PDB file of C-alpha atoms and ligand atoms in Angstrom:
ATOM      1  CA  MET A   1     -29.656 104.891  79.155  1.00  0.00           C
ATOM      2  CA  ALA A   2     -30.050 104.237  82.645  1.00  0.00           C
ATOM      3  CA  PHE A   3     -29.951 100.637  83.775  1.00  0.00           C
ATOM      4  CA  LYS A   4     -28.944  98.848  80.534  1.00  0.00           C
ATOM      5  CA  ARG A   5     -28.292  95.433  81.253  1.00  0.00           C
ATOM      6  CA  ILE A   6     -30.188  93.725  83.669  1.00  0.00           C
ATOM      7  CA  VAL A   7     -30.301  90.355  85.238  1.00  0.00           C
ATOM      8  CA  VAL A   8     -33.667  89.053  86.570  1.00  0.00           C
ATOM      9  CA  LYS A   9     -33.909  85.920  88.831  1.00  0.00           C
ATOM     10  CA  VAL A  10     -37.350  84.152  89.378  1.00  0.00           C
ATOM     11  CA  GLY A  11     -37.430  81.454  91.547  1.00  0.00           C
ATOM     12  CA  THR A  12     -39.653  78.407  91.398  1.00  0.00           C
ATOM     13  CA  SER A  13     -42.446  79.848  93.947  1.00  0.00           C
ATOM     14  CA  THR A  14     -43.164  82.491  91.247  1.00  0.00           C
ATOM     15  CA  ILE A  15     -43.242  80.298  88.330  1.00  0.00           C
ATOM     16  CA  ALA A  16     -44.844  77.226  89.749  1.00  0.00           C
ATOM     17  CA  HIS A  17     -47.859  76.659  91.628  1.00  0.00           C
ATOM     18  CA  THR A  18     -47.536  74.431  95.031  1.00  0.00           C
ATOM     19  CA  THR A  19     -48.616  71.075  92.463  1.00  0.00           C
ATOM     20  CA  GLY A  20     -45.116  71.724  90.742  1.00  0.00           C
ATOM     21  CA  LEU A  21     -47.672  72.438  87.399  1.00  0.00           C
ATOM     22  CA  PRO A  22     -46.502  75.923  85.751  1.00  0.00           C
ATOM     23  CA  ASN A  23     -48.155  79.029  87.159  1.00  0.00           C
ATOM     24  CA  ILE A  24     -49.249  80.381  84.074  1.00  0.00           C
ATOM     25  CA  ARG A  25     -50.432  83.863  85.009  1.00  0.00           C
ATOM     26  CA  HIS A  26     -47.420  84.511  86.749  1.00  0.00           C
ATOM     27  CA  MET A  27     -45.256  83.231  83.645  1.00  0.00           C
ATOM     28  CA  GLU A  28     -47.317  85.256  81.281  1.00  0.00           C
ATOM     29  CA  ASN A  29     -47.152  88.659  83.234  1.00  0.00           C
ATOM     30  CA  LEU A  30     -43.354  88.086  83.696  1.00  0.00           C
ATOM     31  CA  VAL A  31     -42.735  87.578  80.033  1.00  0.00           C
ATOM     32  CA  LYS A  32     -44.924  90.621  78.967  1.00  0.00           C
ATOM     33  CA  VAL A  33     -42.662  92.929  81.392  1.00  0.00           C
ATOM     34  CA  LEU A  34     -39.463  91.859  80.320  1.00  0.00           C
ATOM     35  CA  SER A  35     -40.144  91.944  76.731  1.00  0.00           C
ATOM     36  CA  ASP A  36     -41.358  95.237  76.937  1.00  0.00           C
ATOM     37  CA  ILE A  37     -38.324  96.350  79.100  1.00  0.00           C
ATOM     38  CA  LYS A  38     -35.917  94.535  76.199  1.00  0.00           C
ATOM     39  CA  ASN A  39     -37.912  96.735  73.802  1.00  0.00           C
ATOM     40  CA  THR A  40     -36.772  99.732  75.380  1.00  0.00           C
ATOM     41  CA  GLY A  41     -33.238  98.558  74.036  1.00  0.00           C
ATOM     42  CA  ARG A  42     -31.987  97.123  77.267  1.00  0.00           C
ATOM     43  CA  ASP A  43     -30.513  93.815  77.618  1.00  0.00           C
ATOM     44  CA  ILE A  44     -32.091  90.979  79.602  1.00  0.00           C
ATOM     45  CA  VAL A  45     -30.526  87.992  81.217  1.00  0.00           C
ATOM     46  CA  LEU A  46     -33.256  85.684  82.788  1.00  0.00           C
ATOM     47  CA  VAL A  47     -32.095  83.504  85.598  1.00  0.00           C
ATOM     48  CA  THR A  48     -34.986  80.844  86.229  1.00  0.00           C
ATOM     49  CA  SER A  49     -35.367  78.122  88.811  1.00  0.00           C
ATOM     50  CA  GLY A  50     -38.173  75.765  88.500  1.00  0.00           C
ATOM     51  CA  ALA A  51     -36.898  72.725  86.907  1.00  0.00           C
ATOM     52  CA  ILE A  52     -37.160  70.434  89.741  1.00  0.00           C
ATOM     53  CA  GLY A  53     -40.320  71.481  90.420  1.00  0.00           C
ATOM     54  CA  MET A  54     -42.154  71.428  87.339  1.00  0.00           C
ATOM     55  CA  GLY A  55     -40.577  68.046  86.612  1.00  0.00           C
ATOM     56  CA  ALA A  56     -41.904  66.891  89.929  1.00  0.00           C
ATOM     57  CA  GLY A  57     -44.917  67.806  88.703  1.00  0.00           C
ATOM     58  CA  LYS A  58     -45.209  66.426  85.437  1.00  0.00           C
ATOM     59  CA  MET A  59     -43.800  63.046  86.996  1.00  0.00           C
ATOM     60  CA  GLY A  60     -46.585  62.859  89.344  1.00  0.00           C
ATOM     61  CA  TYR A  61     -44.670  63.682  92.406  1.00  0.00           C
ATOM     62  CA  GLN A  62     -46.848  64.767  95.231  1.00  0.00           C
ATOM     63  CA  THR A  63     -44.013  66.740  96.948  1.00  0.00           C
ATOM     64  CA  LEU A  64     -40.233  66.562  96.019  1.00  0.00           C
ATOM     65  CA  PRO A  65     -38.677  63.688  95.814  1.00  0.00           C
ATOM     66  CA  GLN A  66     -35.861  63.268  98.567  1.00  0.00           C
ATOM     67  CA  SER A  67     -32.836  61.565  96.812  1.00  0.00           C
ATOM     68  CA  LEU A  68     -30.517  63.721  95.024  1.00  0.00           C
ATOM     69  CA  ALA A  69     -30.453  61.870  91.913  1.00  0.00           C
ATOM     70  CA  ASP A  70     -34.356  61.638  91.654  1.00  0.00           C
ATOM     71  CA  ARG A  71     -34.155  65.586  92.046  1.00  0.00           C
ATOM     72  CA  GLN A  72     -31.665  65.710  89.549  1.00  0.00           C
ATOM     73  CA  ALA A  73     -33.887  63.490  87.304  1.00  0.00           C
ATOM     74  CA  CYS A  74     -36.850  66.206  87.684  1.00  0.00           C
ATOM     75  CA  ALA A  75     -34.698  68.918  86.737  1.00  0.00           C
ATOM     76  CA  SER A  76     -33.915  67.026  83.472  1.00  0.00           C
ATOM     77  CA  VAL A  77     -37.466  66.607  82.771  1.00  0.00           C
ATOM     78  CA  GLY A  78     -38.574  69.962  84.001  1.00  0.00           C
ATOM     79  CA  GLN A  79     -35.787  71.963  82.179  1.00  0.00           C
ATOM     80  CA  CYS A  80     -37.684  70.847  78.764  1.00  0.00           C
ATOM     81  CA  ALA A  81     -40.820  72.021  80.053  1.00  0.00           C
ATOM     82  CA  LEU A  82     -39.456  75.254  81.396  1.00  0.00           C
ATOM     83  CA  MET A  83     -37.812  76.511  77.997  1.00  0.00           C
ATOM     84  CA  LYS A  84     -40.819  75.239  76.181  1.00  0.00           C
ATOM     85  CA  ILE A  85     -42.906  77.685  77.987  1.00  0.00           C
ATOM     86  CA  TYR A  86     -40.537  80.604  77.920  1.00  0.00           C
ATOM     87  CA  ASP A  87     -39.840  79.774  74.233  1.00  0.00           C
ATOM     88  CA  ASN A  88     -43.568  80.027  73.249  1.00  0.00           C
ATOM     89  CA  LEU A  89     -44.238  83.009  75.643  1.00  0.00           C
ATOM     90  CA  PHE A  90     -41.744  85.087  74.543  1.00  0.00           C
ATOM     91  CA  SER A  91     -42.140  84.453  70.688  1.00  0.00           C
ATOM     92  CA  GLU A  92     -45.443  85.918  71.154  1.00  0.00           C
ATOM     93  CA  TYR A  93     -43.454  89.296  71.760  1.00  0.00           C
ATOM     94  CA  ASN A  94     -41.009  88.495  68.876  1.00  0.00           C
ATOM     95  CA  HIS A  95     -38.176  87.651  71.417  1.00  0.00           C
ATOM     96  CA  MET A  96     -35.714  84.936  70.841  1.00  0.00           C
ATOM     97  CA  VAL A  97     -34.575  82.958  73.817  1.00  0.00           C
ATOM     98  CA  SER A  98     -31.426  80.904  74.163  1.00  0.00           C
ATOM     99  CA  GLN A  99     -30.628  78.154  76.925  1.00  0.00           C
ATOM    100  CA  ILE A 100     -27.580  78.228  79.356  1.00  0.00           C
ATOM    101  CA  LEU A 101     -27.173  75.979  82.061  1.00  0.00           C
ATOM    102  CA  LEU A 102     -24.215  77.146  84.097  1.00  0.00           C
ATOM    103  CA  THR A 103     -22.288  75.584  87.259  1.00  0.00           C
ATOM    104  CA  GLN A 104     -20.431  77.860  89.634  1.00  0.00           C
ATOM    105  CA  ASN A 105     -17.090  76.696  88.537  1.00  0.00           C
ATOM    106  CA  VAL A 106     -17.669  78.839  85.612  1.00  0.00           C
ATOM    107  CA  MET A 107     -16.172  81.738  87.573  1.00  0.00           C
ATOM    108  CA  ASP A 108     -12.549  79.955  87.008  1.00  0.00           C
ATOM    109  CA  GLY A 109     -10.587  83.073  85.967  1.00  0.00           C
ATOM    110  CA  GLY A 110      -9.788  80.925  82.725  1.00  0.00           C
ATOM    111  CA  GLU A 111     -11.042  79.331  79.778  1.00  0.00           C
ATOM    112  CA  HIS A 112     -14.820  78.287  81.077  1.00  0.00           C
ATOM    113  CA  GLN A 113     -15.003  81.959  82.508  1.00  0.00           C
ATOM    114  CA  THR A 114     -14.148  83.393  78.758  1.00  0.00           C
ATOM    115  CA  ASN A 115     -16.043  81.001  76.904  1.00  0.00           C
ATOM    116  CA  THR A 116     -19.048  81.723  78.678  1.00  0.00           C
ATOM    117  CA  VAL A 117     -18.849  85.462  78.573  1.00  0.00           C
ATOM    118  CA  ASN A 118     -18.077  85.158  74.874  1.00  0.00           C
ATOM    119  CA  THR A 119     -21.595  83.279  74.768  1.00  0.00           C
ATOM    120  CA  PHE A 120     -23.611  85.689  76.454  1.00  0.00           C
ATOM    121  CA  ASN A 121     -21.985  88.888  74.302  1.00  0.00           C
ATOM    122  CA  ALA A 122     -22.668  87.184  71.309  1.00  0.00           C
ATOM    123  CA  LEU A 123     -26.274  86.366  72.174  1.00  0.00           C
ATOM    124  CA  LEU A 124     -26.948  89.826  73.620  1.00  0.00           C
ATOM    125  CA  TYR A 125     -25.312  91.550  70.663  1.00  0.00           C
ATOM    126  CA  LYS A 126     -27.952  89.663  68.342  1.00  0.00           C
ATOM    127  CA  ASN A 127     -30.477  90.450  70.672  1.00  0.00           C
ATOM    128  CA  VAL A 128     -31.421  87.195  72.011  1.00  0.00           C
ATOM    129  CA  LEU A 129     -32.651  87.019  75.715  1.00  0.00           C
ATOM    130  CA  PRO A 130     -30.546  84.113  77.502  1.00  0.00           C
ATOM    131  CA  ILE A 131     -32.270  81.983  79.811  1.00  0.00           C
ATOM    132  CA  VAL A 132     -30.065  80.549  82.369  1.00  0.00           C
ATOM    133  CA  ASN A 133     -30.524  77.893  85.122  1.00  0.00           C
ATOM    134  CA  ALA A 134     -27.963  75.752  87.222  1.00  0.00           C
ATOM    135  CA  ASN A 135     -27.122  72.539  85.097  1.00  0.00           C
ATOM    136  CA  ASP A 136     -28.198  70.370  87.800  1.00  0.00           C
ATOM    137  CA  THR A 137     -27.412  67.193  86.095  1.00  0.00           C
ATOM    138  CA  ILE A 138     -23.523  67.690  86.920  1.00  0.00           C
ATOM    139  CA  SER A 139     -23.730  70.310  89.777  1.00  0.00           C
ATOM    140  CA  THR A 140     -25.774  69.597  93.008  1.00  0.00           C
ATOM    141  CA  LYS A 141     -24.754  72.583  94.790  1.00  0.00           C
ATOM    142  CA  GLU A 142     -27.856  74.823  93.542  1.00  0.00           C
ATOM    143  CA  ILE A 143     -30.014  72.007  94.298  1.00  0.00           C
ATOM    144  CA  GLU A 144     -28.876  71.427  97.696  1.00  0.00           C
ATOM    145  CA  PHE A 145     -28.681  75.300  99.046  1.00  0.00           C
ATOM    146  CA  GLY A 146     -31.116  76.921  96.522  1.00  0.00           C
ATOM    147  CA  ASP A 147     -28.550  78.550  95.179  1.00  0.00           C
ATOM    148  CA  ASN A 148     -29.929  80.113  91.880  1.00  0.00           C
ATOM    149  CA  ASP A 149     -30.048  83.308  94.100  1.00  0.00           C
ATOM    150  CA  THR A 150     -26.022  82.923  93.913  1.00  0.00           C
ATOM    151  CA  LEU A 151     -26.181  81.780  90.529  1.00  0.00           C
ATOM    152  CA  SER A 152     -27.925  85.141  89.429  1.00  0.00           C
ATOM    153  CA  ALA A 153     -25.420  86.955  91.139  1.00  0.00           C
ATOM    154  CA  THR A 154     -22.430  85.251  89.466  1.00  0.00           C
ATOM    155  CA  VAL A 155     -23.994  85.690  86.053  1.00  0.00           C
ATOM    156  CA  SER A 156     -24.298  89.689  86.846  1.00  0.00           C
ATOM    157  CA  THR A 157     -20.712  90.156  87.765  1.00  0.00           C
ATOM    158  CA  LEU A 158     -19.897  87.813  84.497  1.00  0.00           C
ATOM    159  CA  ILE A 159     -21.923  89.991  82.022  1.00  0.00           C
ATOM    160  CA  ASP A 160     -21.129  93.393  83.981  1.00  0.00           C
ATOM    161  CA  ALA A 161     -24.938  93.776  84.663  1.00  0.00           C
ATOM    162  CA  ASP A 162     -25.950  97.323  85.628  1.00  0.00           C
ATOM    163  CA  ILE A 163     -28.577  95.707  87.932  1.00  0.00           C
ATOM    164  CA  LEU A 164     -29.716  92.411  89.679  1.00  0.00           C
ATOM    165  CA  VAL A 165     -33.585  91.768  90.154  1.00  0.00           C
ATOM    166  CA  ILE A 166     -34.404  88.710  92.372  1.00  0.00           C
ATOM    167  CA  MET A 167     -38.136  87.930  92.123  1.00  0.00           C
ATOM    168  CA  THR A 168     -39.829  86.218  94.961  1.00  0.00           C
ATOM    169  CA  ASP A 169     -42.939  85.326  96.960  1.00  0.00           C
ATOM    170  CA  LEU A 170     -42.987  88.556  99.033  1.00  0.00           C
ATOM    171  CA  ASP A 171     -42.944  92.268  98.283  1.00  0.00           C
ATOM    172  CA  GLY A 172     -39.177  92.099  99.426  1.00  0.00           C
ATOM    173  CA  MET A 173     -37.107  91.329 102.738  1.00  0.00           C
ATOM    174  CA  TYR A 174     -39.160  92.022 105.975  1.00  0.00           C
ATOM    175  CA  ASN A 175     -37.704  92.588 109.576  1.00  0.00           C
ATOM    176  CA  CYS A 176     -39.385  89.140 110.498  1.00  0.00           C
ATOM    177  CA  ASN A 177     -41.349  86.508 108.750  1.00  0.00           C
ATOM    178  CA  PRO A 178     -44.512  88.305 107.537  1.00  0.00           C
ATOM    179  CA  LYS A 179     -46.181  84.811 106.946  1.00  0.00           C
ATOM    180  CA  ASN A 180     -46.773  84.186 110.676  1.00  0.00           C
ATOM    181  CA  ASN A 181     -46.259  87.868 112.031  1.00  0.00           C
ATOM    182  CA  GLU A 182     -48.774  90.433 111.273  1.00  0.00           C
ATOM    183  CA  ASN A 183     -46.521  93.589 112.117  1.00  0.00           C
ATOM    184  CA  ALA A 184     -43.865  92.660 109.913  1.00  0.00           C
ATOM    185  CA  LYS A 185     -42.486  95.572 108.183  1.00  0.00           C
ATOM    186  CA  LEU A 186     -40.999  95.521 104.696  1.00  0.00           C
ATOM    187  CA  ILE A 187     -37.504  96.889 104.578  1.00  0.00           C
ATOM    188  CA  ASP A 188     -37.202  99.180 101.376  1.00  0.00           C
ATOM    189  CA  TYR A 189     -33.681  99.952 101.521  1.00  0.00           C
ATOM    190  CA  ILE A 190     -30.364  98.357 102.831  1.00  0.00           C
ATOM    191  CA  ASN A 191     -27.043  99.840 102.663  1.00  0.00           C
ATOM    192  CA  THR A 192     -25.201  97.656 104.950  1.00  0.00           C
ATOM    193  CA  ILE A 193     -25.569  93.887 105.962  1.00  0.00           C
ATOM    194  CA  ASP A 194     -25.184  93.614 109.259  1.00  0.00           C
ATOM    195  CA  ASP A 195     -26.134  90.905 111.893  1.00  0.00           C
ATOM    196  CA  GLU A 196     -29.622  92.152 112.611  1.00  0.00           C
ATOM    197  CA  LEU A 197     -30.461  91.813 109.011  1.00  0.00           C
ATOM    198  CA  LYS A 198     -28.643  88.312 108.607  1.00  0.00           C
ATOM    199  CA  GLU A 199     -31.137  87.276 111.538  1.00  0.00           C
ATOM    200  CA  ALA A 200     -34.197  88.941 110.142  1.00  0.00           C
ATOM    201  CA  ALA A 201     -33.438  86.828 106.931  1.00  0.00           C
ATOM    202  CA  LYS A 202     -33.683  83.381 108.239  1.00  0.00           C
ATOM    203  CA  GLY A 203     -37.199  83.348 107.559  1.00  0.00           C
ATOM    204  CA  GLU A 204     -39.463  80.381 105.906  1.00  0.00           C
ATOM    205  CA  LYS A 205     -38.803  78.766 102.668  1.00  0.00           C
ATOM    206  CA  SER A 206     -41.418  78.101  99.926  1.00  0.00           C
ATOM    207  CA  ALA A 207     -42.825  74.867  99.720  1.00  0.00           C
ATOM    208  CA  LEU A 208     -41.232  74.234  96.355  1.00  0.00           C
ATOM    209  CA  GLY A 209     -38.536  76.740  96.079  1.00  0.00           C
ATOM    210  CA  THR A 210     -35.147  75.968  98.126  1.00  0.00           C
ATOM    211  CA  GLY A 211     -33.968  79.712  98.764  1.00  0.00           C
ATOM    212  CA  GLY A 212     -34.947  81.815 101.300  1.00  0.00           C
ATOM    213  CA  MET A 213     -33.612  85.445 102.286  1.00  0.00           C
ATOM    214  CA  VAL A 214     -30.407  84.307 103.367  1.00  0.00           C
ATOM    215  CA  THR A 215     -29.102  82.988 100.213  1.00  0.00           C
ATOM    216  CA  LYS A 216     -30.834  86.374  98.576  1.00  0.00           C
ATOM    217  CA  LEU A 217     -28.520  88.701 101.048  1.00  0.00           C
ATOM    218  CA  ASN A 218     -25.255  86.546  99.835  1.00  0.00           C
ATOM    219  CA  ALA A 219     -26.475  86.950  95.873  1.00  0.00           C
ATOM    220  CA  ALA A 220     -26.964  90.993  96.730  1.00  0.00           C
ATOM    221  CA  ALA A 221     -22.933  90.735  98.507  1.00  0.00           C
ATOM    222  CA  ILE A 222     -21.308  89.091  95.527  1.00  0.00           C
ATOM    223  CA  ALA A 223     -23.071  91.552  93.082  1.00  0.00           C
ATOM    224  CA  ALA A 224     -22.139  94.832  95.346  1.00  0.00           C
ATOM    225  CA  GLU A 225     -18.543  93.617  94.979  1.00  0.00           C
ATOM    226  CA  LYS A 226     -18.887  94.560  91.301  1.00  0.00           C
ATOM    227  CA  ASN A 227     -21.070  97.561  92.083  1.00  0.00           C
ATOM    228  CA  ILE A 228     -24.369  96.057  90.902  1.00  0.00           C
ATOM    229  CA  PRO A 229     -27.185  97.163  93.217  1.00  0.00           C
ATOM    230  CA  THR A 230     -29.817  94.439  93.610  1.00  0.00           C
ATOM    231  CA  PHE A 231     -33.432  94.639  94.209  1.00  0.00           C
ATOM    232  CA  ILE A 232     -35.736  92.334  95.787  1.00  0.00           C
ATOM    233  CA  MET A 233     -39.514  92.328  94.464  1.00  0.00           C
ATOM    234  CA  ASN A 234     -42.578  90.385  94.328  1.00  0.00           C
ATOM    235  CA  GLY A 235     -42.817  87.964  91.409  1.00  0.00           C
ATOM    236  CA  ALA A 236     -46.541  87.885  91.397  1.00  0.00           C
ATOM    237  CA  TYR A 237     -46.366  91.693  90.553  1.00  0.00           C
ATOM    238  CA  PRO A 238     -43.540  91.740  87.586  1.00  0.00           C
ATOM    239  CA  GLU A 239     -44.658  95.205  86.520  1.00  0.00           C
ATOM    240  CA  ARG A 240     -43.253  96.629  89.550  1.00  0.00           C
ATOM    241  CA  VAL A 241     -39.978  96.266  87.542  1.00  0.00           C
ATOM    242  CA  TYR A 242     -40.772  99.200  85.796  1.00  0.00           C
ATOM    243  CA  GLY A 243     -40.834 101.207  88.962  1.00  0.00           C
ATOM    244  CA  ILE A 244     -37.146 101.083  88.860  1.00  0.00           C
ATOM    245  CA  PHE A 245     -36.645 102.992  85.710  1.00  0.00           C
ATOM    246  CA  ASP A 246     -39.407 105.301  86.658  1.00  0.00           C
ATOM    247  CA  GLY A 247     -37.880 106.001  90.250  1.00  0.00           C
ATOM    248  CA  GLU A 248     -40.749 104.571  92.164  1.00  0.00           C
ATOM    249  CA  LEU A 249     -40.152 101.401  93.846  1.00  0.00           C
ATOM    250  CA  LYS A 250     -41.827  98.643  95.540  1.00  0.00           C
ATOM    251  CA  GLY A 251     -39.931  95.945  97.171  1.00  0.00           C
ATOM    252  CA  THR A 252     -36.102  95.956  98.637  1.00  0.00           C
ATOM    253  CA  PHE A 253     -33.340  98.078  97.495  1.00  0.00           C
ATOM    254  CA  ILE A 254     -30.131  96.666  98.550  1.00  0.00           C
ATOM    255  CA  ASP A 255     -27.640  99.483  97.540  1.00  0.00           C
ATOM    256  CA  LEU A 256     -24.468  98.363  99.413  1.00  0.00           C
ATOM    257  CA  GLY A 257     -22.147 100.634  97.150  1.00  0.00           C
ATOM    258  CA  LYS A 258     -24.425 103.573  98.587  1.00  0.00           C
ATOM    259  CA  ARG A 259     -24.669 104.584  94.521  1.00  0.00           C
ATOM    260  CA  PHE A 260     -28.197 105.509  94.464  1.00  0.00           C
ATOM    261  CA  TYR A 261     -29.734 107.331  97.379  1.00  0.00           C
ATOM    262  CA  ASN A 262     -31.901 109.231  94.871  1.00  0.00           C
ATOM    263  CA  LEU A 263     -34.176 106.191  93.865  1.00  0.00           C
ATOM    264  CA  LYS A 264     -37.557 107.152  95.264  1.00  0.00           C
ATOM    265  CA  ILE A 265     -38.772 104.342  97.602  1.00  0.00           C
ATOM    266  CA  GLY A 266     -42.635 103.913  97.799  1.00  0.00           C
TER     267      GLY A 266
HETATM  268  N1  LIG B 324     -31.770  74.627  89.502  1.00  0.00           N
HETATM  269  C1  LIG B 324     -32.871  74.317  90.095  1.00  0.00           C
HETATM  270  C2  LIG B 324     -34.366  74.196  89.541  1.00  0.00           C
HETATM  271  O1  LIG B 324     -34.073  74.915  88.604  1.00  0.00           O
HETATM  272  C3  LIG B 324     -33.132  75.567  91.326  1.00  0.00           C
HETATM  273  C4  LIG B 324     -32.004  75.756  92.363  1.00  0.00           C
HETATM  274  C5  LIG B 324     -32.994  76.705  93.116  1.00  0.00           C
HETATM  275  O2  LIG B 324     -33.456  76.237  94.235  1.00  0.00           O
HETATM  276  O3  LIG B 324     -32.614  77.859  93.159  1.00  0.00           O
HETATM  277  O4  LIG B 324     -35.442  73.898  90.098  1.00  0.00           O
END
């Protein structure tokens, strides 16, 4: 089966409104599509942000608090809220989920790494759908740099994923910021990351999310070291993920290993 093991990353901009409260429509659509893809016999791992945004919404903040400790507190509140929603929605489709909170030092090449890989494998073997976030209580790197994108690439390499799908609030990567340039063009296929592309990636970040395209390109480069291609797609339309399997793509396909020229991009 093509692309058997898939890591999907969603950002805060997809699963929460700018109020920080859950975007129920997006979450329901996402869970429906991922459940359906899982039903084809594929392994899915979901890497999700949104804990801080949702915690902030729940705790009544109008904007994200400034201090790191307050953001960590938001993450601690929001993570429960997030998992409660995912657990409820995935149960509707008879899928069992688990929570995995990671830090980058899991890639220590030693005991931590082995333990993590063993847990993922045991869960996937039992058909569980692991849901991953950064452990924001003990690691603040992801909070400061918006790096669940990197985390998703790390997870992909840890579990030998076949593809990494990064969902965002745009259709993919553009040659300039589409939010303030109506002539911006979607870049549908990337096989080299050059200076021009890095410059184009420095666009605007969303209100509650902390990433941006730079971290997505970095993630794609990490995944590519293990020959894993990356797709950047619009989280508002998760059904576009089906296009990856049907060979009809709407998004940005980052194929640094140049392994999949033949996938049709539309
Ligand atoms: N772990 C953070 C959260 O759940 C997200 C970090 C990021 O912006 O990707 O809110």
